CSV table of C-alpha atoms in Angstrom, one decimal:
chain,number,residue,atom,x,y,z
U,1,UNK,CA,-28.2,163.5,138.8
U,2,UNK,CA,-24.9,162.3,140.6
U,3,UNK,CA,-21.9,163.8,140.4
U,4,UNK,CA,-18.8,160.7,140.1
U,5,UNK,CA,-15.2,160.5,139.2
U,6,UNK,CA,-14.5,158.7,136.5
U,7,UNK,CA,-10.9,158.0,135.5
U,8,UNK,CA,-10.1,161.4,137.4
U,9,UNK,CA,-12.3,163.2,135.7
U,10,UNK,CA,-15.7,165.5,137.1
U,11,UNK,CA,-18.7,163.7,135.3
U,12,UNK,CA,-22.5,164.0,135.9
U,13,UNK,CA,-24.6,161.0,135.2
U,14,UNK,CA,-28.0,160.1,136.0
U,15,UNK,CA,-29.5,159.0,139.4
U,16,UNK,CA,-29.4,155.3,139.6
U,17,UNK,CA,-27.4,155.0,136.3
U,18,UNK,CA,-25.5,151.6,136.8
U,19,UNK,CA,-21.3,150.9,135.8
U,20,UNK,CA,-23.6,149.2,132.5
U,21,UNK,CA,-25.5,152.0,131.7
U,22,UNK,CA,-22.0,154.0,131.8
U,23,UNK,CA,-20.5,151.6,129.4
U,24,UNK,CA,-22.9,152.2,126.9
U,25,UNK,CA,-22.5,155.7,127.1
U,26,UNK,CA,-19.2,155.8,126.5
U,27,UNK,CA,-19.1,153.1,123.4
U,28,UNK,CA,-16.6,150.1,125.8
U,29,UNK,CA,-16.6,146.5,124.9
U,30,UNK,CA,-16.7,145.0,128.4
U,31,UNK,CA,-14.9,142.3,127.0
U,32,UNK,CA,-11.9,144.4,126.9
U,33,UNK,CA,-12.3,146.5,130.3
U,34,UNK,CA,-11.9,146.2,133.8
U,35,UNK,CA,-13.6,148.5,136.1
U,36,UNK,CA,-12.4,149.6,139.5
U,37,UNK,CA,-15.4,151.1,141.8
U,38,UNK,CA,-13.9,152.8,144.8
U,39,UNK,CA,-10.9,150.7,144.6
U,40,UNK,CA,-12.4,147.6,144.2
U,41,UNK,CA,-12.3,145.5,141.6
U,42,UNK,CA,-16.1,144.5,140.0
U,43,UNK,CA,-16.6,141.2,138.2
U,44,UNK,CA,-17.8,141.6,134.9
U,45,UNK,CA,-20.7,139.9,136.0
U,46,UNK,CA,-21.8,142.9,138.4
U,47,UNK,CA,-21.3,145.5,135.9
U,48,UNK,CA,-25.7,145.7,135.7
U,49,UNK,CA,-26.3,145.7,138.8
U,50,UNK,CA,-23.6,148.0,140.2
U,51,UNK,CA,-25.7,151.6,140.7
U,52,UNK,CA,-23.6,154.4,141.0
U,53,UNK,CA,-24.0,157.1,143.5
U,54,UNK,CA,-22.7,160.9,144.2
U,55,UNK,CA,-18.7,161.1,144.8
U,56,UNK,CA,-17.9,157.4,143.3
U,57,UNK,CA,-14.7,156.7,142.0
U,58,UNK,CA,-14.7,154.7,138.9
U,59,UNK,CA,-11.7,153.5,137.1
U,60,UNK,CA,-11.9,151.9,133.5
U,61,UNK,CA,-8.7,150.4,132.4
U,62,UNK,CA,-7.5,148.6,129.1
U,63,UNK,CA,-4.4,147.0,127.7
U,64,UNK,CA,-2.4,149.0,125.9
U,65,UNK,CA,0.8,149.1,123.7
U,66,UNK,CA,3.5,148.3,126.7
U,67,UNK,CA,6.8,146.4,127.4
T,21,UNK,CA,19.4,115.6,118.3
T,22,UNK,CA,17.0,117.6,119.2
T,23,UNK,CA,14.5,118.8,116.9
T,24,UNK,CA,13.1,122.4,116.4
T,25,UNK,CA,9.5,121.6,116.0
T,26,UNK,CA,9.6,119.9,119.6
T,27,UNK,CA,11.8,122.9,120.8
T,28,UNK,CA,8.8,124.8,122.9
T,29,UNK,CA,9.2,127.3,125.2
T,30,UNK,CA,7.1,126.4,128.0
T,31,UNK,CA,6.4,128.8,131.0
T,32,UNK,CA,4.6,127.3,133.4
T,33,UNK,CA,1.7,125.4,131.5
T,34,UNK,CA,2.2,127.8,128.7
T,35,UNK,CA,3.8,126.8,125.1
T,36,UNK,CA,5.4,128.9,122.6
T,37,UNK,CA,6.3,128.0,119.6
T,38,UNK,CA,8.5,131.1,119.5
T,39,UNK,CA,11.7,132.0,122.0
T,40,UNK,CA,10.8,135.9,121.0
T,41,UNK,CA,8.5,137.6,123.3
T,42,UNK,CA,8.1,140.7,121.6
T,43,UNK,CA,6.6,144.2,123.7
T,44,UNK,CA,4.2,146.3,121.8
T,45,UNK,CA,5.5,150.2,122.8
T,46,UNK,CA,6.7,152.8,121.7
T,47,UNK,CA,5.8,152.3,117.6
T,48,UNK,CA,4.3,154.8,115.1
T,49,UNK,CA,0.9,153.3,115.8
T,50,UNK,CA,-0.8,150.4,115.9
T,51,UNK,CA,-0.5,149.2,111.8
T,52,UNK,CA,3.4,149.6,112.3
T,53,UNK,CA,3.2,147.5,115.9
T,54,UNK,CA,0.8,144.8,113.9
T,55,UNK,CA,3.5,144.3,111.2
T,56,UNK,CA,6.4,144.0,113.4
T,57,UNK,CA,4.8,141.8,115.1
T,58,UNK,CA,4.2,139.5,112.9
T,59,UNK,CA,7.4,139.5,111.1
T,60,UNK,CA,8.5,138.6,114.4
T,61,UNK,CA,6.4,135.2,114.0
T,62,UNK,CA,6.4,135.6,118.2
T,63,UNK,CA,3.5,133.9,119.7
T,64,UNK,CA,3.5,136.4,123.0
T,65,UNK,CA,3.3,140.4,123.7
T,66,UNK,CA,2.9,142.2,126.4
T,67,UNK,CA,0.8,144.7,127.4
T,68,UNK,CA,0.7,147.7,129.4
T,69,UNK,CA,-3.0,148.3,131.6
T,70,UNK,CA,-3.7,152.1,131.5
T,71,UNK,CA,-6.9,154.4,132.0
T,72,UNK,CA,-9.5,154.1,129.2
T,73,UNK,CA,-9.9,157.8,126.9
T,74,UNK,CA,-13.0,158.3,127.6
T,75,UNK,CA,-13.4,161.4,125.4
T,76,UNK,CA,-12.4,160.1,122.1
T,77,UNK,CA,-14.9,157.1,121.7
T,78,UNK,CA,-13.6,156.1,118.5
T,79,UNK,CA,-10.2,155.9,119.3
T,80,UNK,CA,-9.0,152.1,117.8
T,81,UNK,CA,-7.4,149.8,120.7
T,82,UNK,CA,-4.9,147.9,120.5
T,83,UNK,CA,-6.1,144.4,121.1
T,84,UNK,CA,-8.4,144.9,118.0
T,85,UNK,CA,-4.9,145.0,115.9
T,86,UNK,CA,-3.9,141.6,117.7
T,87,UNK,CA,-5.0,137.9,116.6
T,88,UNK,CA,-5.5,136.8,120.1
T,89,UNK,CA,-6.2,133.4,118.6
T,90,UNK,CA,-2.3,133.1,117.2
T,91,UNK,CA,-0.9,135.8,119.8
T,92,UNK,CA,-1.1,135.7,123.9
T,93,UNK,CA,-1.4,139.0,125.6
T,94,UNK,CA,1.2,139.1,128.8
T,95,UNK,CA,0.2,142.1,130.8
T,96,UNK,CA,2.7,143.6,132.5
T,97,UNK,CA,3.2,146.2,135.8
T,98,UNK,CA,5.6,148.7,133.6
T,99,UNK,CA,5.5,152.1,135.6
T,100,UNK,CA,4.7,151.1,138.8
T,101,UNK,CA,6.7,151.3,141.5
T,102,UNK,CA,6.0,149.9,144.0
T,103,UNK,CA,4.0,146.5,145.3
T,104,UNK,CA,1.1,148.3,145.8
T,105,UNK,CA,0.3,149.3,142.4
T,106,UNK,CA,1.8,146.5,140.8
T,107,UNK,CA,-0.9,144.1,142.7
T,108,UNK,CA,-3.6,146.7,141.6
T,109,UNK,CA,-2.5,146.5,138.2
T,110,UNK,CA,-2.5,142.8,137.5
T,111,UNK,CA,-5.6,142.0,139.8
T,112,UNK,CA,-7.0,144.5,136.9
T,113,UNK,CA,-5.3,142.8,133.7
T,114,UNK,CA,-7.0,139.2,135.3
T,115,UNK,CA,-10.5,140.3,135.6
T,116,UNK,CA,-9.9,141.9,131.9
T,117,UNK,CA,-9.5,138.1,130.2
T,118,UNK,CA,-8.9,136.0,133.1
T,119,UNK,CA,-5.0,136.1,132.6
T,120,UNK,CA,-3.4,133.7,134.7
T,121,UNK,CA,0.3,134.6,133.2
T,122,UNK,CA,1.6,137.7,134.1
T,123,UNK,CA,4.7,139.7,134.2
T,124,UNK,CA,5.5,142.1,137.3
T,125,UNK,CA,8.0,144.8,137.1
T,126,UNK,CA,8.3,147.0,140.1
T,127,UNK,CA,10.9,149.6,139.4
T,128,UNK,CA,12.6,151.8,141.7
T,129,UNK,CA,14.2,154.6,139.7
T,130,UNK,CA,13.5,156.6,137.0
T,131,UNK,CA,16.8,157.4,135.7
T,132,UNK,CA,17.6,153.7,135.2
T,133,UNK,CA,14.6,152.0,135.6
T,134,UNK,CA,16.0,149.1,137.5
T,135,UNK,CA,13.9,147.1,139.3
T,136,UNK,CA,13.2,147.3,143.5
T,137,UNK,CA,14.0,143.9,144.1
T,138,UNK,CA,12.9,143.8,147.6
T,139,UNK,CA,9.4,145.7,146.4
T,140,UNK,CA,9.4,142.9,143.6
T,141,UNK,CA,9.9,139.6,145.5
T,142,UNK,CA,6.8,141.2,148.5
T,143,UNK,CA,5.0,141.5,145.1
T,144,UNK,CA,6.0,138.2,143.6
T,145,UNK,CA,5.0,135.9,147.1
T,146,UNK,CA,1.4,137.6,147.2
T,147,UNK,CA,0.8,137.2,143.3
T,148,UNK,CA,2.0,133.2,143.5
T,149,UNK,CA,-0.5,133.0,146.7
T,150,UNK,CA,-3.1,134.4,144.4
T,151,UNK,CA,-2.4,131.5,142.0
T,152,UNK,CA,-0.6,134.2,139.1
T,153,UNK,CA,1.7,132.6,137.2
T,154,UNK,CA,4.4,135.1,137.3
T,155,UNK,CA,7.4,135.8,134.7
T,156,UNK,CA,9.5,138.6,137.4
T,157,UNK,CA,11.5,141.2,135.7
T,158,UNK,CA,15.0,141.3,137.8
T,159,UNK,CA,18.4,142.5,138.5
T,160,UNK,CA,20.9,140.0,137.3
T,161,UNK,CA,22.0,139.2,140.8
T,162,UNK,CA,22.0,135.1,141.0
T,163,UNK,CA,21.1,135.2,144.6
T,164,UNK,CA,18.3,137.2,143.7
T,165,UNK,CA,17.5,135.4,140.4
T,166,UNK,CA,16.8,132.0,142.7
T,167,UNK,CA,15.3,134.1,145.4
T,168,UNK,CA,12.4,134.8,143.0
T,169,UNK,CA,12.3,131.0,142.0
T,170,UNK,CA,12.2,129.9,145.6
T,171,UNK,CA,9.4,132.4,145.6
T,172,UNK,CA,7.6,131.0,143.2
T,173,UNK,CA,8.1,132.6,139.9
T,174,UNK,CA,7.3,131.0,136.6
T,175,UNK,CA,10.0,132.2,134.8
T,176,UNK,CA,13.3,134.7,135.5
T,177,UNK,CA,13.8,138.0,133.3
T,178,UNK,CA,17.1,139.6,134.3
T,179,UNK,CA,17.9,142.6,132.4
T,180,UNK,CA,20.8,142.6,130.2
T,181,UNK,CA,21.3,146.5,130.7
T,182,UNK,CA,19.1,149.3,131.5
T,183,UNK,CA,15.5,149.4,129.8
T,184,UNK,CA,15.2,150.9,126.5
T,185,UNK,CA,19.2,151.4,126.8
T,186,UNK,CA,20.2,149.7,123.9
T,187,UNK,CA,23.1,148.6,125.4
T,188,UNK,CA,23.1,145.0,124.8
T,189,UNK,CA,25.3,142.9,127.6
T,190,UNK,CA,26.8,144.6,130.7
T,191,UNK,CA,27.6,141.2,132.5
T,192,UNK,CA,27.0,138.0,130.8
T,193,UNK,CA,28.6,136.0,133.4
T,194,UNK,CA,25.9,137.0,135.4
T,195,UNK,CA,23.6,135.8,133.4
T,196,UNK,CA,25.2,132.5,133.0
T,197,UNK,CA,25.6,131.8,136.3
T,198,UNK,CA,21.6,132.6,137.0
T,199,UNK,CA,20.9,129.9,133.9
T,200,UNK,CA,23.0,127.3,135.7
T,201,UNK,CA,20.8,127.7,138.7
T,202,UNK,CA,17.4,128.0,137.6
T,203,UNK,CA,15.0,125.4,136.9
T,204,UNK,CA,12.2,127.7,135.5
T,205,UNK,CA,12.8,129.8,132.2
T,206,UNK,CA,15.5,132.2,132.0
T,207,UNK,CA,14.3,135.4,129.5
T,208,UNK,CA,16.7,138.3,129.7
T,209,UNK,CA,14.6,141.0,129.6
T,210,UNK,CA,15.9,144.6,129.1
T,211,UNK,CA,18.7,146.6,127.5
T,212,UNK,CA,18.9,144.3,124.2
T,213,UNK,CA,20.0,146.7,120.9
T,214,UNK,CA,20.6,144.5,118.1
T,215,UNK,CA,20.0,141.1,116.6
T,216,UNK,CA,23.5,139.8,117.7
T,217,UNK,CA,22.9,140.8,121.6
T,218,UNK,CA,19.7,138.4,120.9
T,219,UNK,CA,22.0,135.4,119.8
T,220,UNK,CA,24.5,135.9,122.6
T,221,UNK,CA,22.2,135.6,124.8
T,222,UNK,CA,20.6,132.2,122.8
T,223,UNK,CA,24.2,131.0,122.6
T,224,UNK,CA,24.4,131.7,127.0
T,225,UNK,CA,21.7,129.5,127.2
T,226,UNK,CA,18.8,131.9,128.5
T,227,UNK,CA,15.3,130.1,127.4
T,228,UNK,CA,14.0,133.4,125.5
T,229,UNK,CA,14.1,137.2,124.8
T,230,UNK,CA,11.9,139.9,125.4
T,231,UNK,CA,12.7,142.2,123.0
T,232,UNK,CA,10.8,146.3,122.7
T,233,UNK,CA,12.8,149.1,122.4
T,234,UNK,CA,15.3,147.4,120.1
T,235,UNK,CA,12.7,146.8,117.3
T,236,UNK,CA,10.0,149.9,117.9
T,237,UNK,CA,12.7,152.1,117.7
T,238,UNK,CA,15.1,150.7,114.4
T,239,UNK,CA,14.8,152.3,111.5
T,240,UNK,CA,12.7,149.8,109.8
T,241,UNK,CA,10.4,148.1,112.9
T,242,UNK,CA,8.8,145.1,111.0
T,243,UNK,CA,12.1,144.4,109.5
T,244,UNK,CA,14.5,144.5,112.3
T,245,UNK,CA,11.2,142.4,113.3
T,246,UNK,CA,12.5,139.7,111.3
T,247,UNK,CA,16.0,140.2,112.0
T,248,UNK,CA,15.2,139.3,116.0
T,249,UNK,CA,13.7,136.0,114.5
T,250,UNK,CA,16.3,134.6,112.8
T,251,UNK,CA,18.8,136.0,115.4
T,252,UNK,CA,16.9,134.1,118.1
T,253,UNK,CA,16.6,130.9,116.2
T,254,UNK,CA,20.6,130.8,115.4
T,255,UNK,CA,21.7,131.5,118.9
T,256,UNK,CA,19.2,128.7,120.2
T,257,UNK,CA,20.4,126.4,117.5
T,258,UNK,CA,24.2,127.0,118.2
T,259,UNK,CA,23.6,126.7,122.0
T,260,UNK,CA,21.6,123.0,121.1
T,261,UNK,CA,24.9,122.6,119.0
T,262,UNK,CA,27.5,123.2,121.6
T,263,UNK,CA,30.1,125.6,120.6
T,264,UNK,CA,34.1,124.2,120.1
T,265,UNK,CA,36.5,125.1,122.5
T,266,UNK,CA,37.9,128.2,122.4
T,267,UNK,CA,42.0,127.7,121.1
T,268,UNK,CA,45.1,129.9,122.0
T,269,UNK,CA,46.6,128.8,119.1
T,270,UNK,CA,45.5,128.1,115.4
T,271,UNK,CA,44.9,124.5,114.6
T,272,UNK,CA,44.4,123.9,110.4
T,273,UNK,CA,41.1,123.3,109.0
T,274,UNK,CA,43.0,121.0,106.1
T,275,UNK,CA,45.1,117.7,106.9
T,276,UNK,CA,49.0,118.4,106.6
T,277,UNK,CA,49.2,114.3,105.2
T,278,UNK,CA,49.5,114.7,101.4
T,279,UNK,CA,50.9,118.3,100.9
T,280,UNK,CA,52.8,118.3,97.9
């Protein structure tokens, strides 16, 4: 188990689970995301191979209703 | 003369069909922000990048409400304030779709909401250097209005009065002035309250209107919606037109040769 932050929230996830793996989880189109790990931004491309570990910091962002 | 269907709004290598950009917050929910934005008939909205609810997995998003194939998305920095954040924000909103066109807003106090210029055009040089095309929300100061341009902007969105104010023009002249001087589109960008304030600033000669708090919060969204559309398309017509000269005195409309 590992222990991250994800959108400043406490949550526990799997060992080795990767940003993928999260996605799926939580039901997100990766079409219409962009992921921040550890304040940096991660290519769509990545999001498979991107493991997370203990004490990450993930932000998922999406377009909302703005002016 | 010029004709309508040629009359595009281009910002940078981007055409609209419409001089309307419309904002999608602040409505009932997303049906009501839908509607008015079609009656709107604009071809570009923008968008605010926020945290994904990760609790409530059905919760419906926005873009699924938006033809994306008739409507462009134009994320936008609202709520940050300062570089920093505005930079994190739209690095975000291009990895998201590969946006190119952005708008950056960096504003430096809540009460009024206008915009740190001096935070915006640090924000505006970096963006350019990252190859964003960038629409800059502004102050209607001219010297900082061409600042922006010399920066590097894509287009120029002075505010007519505060955000969400309602309070239509505070200083046209202003505006006119930054019109004469720009070569890149001129979209005033804030303050707008009704359909007329739209036309005046048609008539000025500003290239476009971004238009929010005016519709979200009428009475009747989708159709003072529709009253924006026509309001935009008579103040751009009069401006191709050219207005008469203002008269002290009367002058008759009928000949005096002939009175009996």
């Amino acid at each position: 188990m590992a222990k991250i932050q994800l959108n400043g929230k406490k949550i526990t996830i799997k060992s080795k689970s990767t940003i993928m793996d999260l996605l799926i989880k939580y039901n997100l189109n990766n079409k219409k995301i962009a992921i921040e790990h550890n304040g940096t931004i991660i290519p769509k491309l990545k999001y498979k191979k991107k493991h997370l570990k203990n004490d990450d910091r993930l932000e998922i962002v999406h377009f909302i209703g703005g002016g | 003369m010029v004709k309508l269907k040629n009359d595009f709004l281009k910002i940078s290598n981007t055409k609209l069909k419409s001089r309307l950009i419309v904002g999608t917050g602040k409505y009932k929910n997303f049906k009501e922000t839908a509607e008015a934005v079609k009656a709107s008939g604009t071809d570009m909205v923008t968008v605010a990048v926020r945290r994904v609810n990760i609790i409530d997995k059905r919760k419906p998003m926005l873009t699924d409400y938006l033809n994306q194939k008739k409507i462009k998305l134009l994320p936008n920095t609202a709520g940050c304030y300062t570089s920093d954040e505005a930079l994190r924000t739209l690095r975000l909103a291009r990895e998201m779709g590969g946006w190119k066109l952005v708008k950056l807003e960096v504003l430096g106090d809540k009460k009024t909401l206008y915009p740190n210029m001096i935070e915006t055009i640090f924000a505006t040089k970096i963006l350019v250097k990252e190859g964003f095309k960038v629409m800059v929300y502004c102050t209607d100061n001219p010297l900082l209005a061409k600042k922006l341009e010399d920066c590097g902007a894509s287009a120029i969105m002075p505010l007519a009065s505060p955000i969400g104010s309602g309070l239509g023009f505070q200083n046209t002249e202003n505006i006119s002035l930054i019109i004469k001087k720009a070569k890149v589109p001129v979209i005033v960008d804030a303050g707008i309250g009704t359909a007329s304030d739209a036309t005046i600033a048609m008539e000025l000669g500003c290239d476009g209107v971004l238009i929010n708090s005016a519709i979200a919060n009428s009475k009747k969204p989708t159709l003072m919606a529709r009253a924006f559309k026509d309001a935009v398309i008579s103040g751009r017509n009069a401006f191709l037109a050219g207005r008469m000269k203002k008269n002290l005195l009367a002058s008759p409309s009928s000949p005096i040769k002939g009175l009996i």
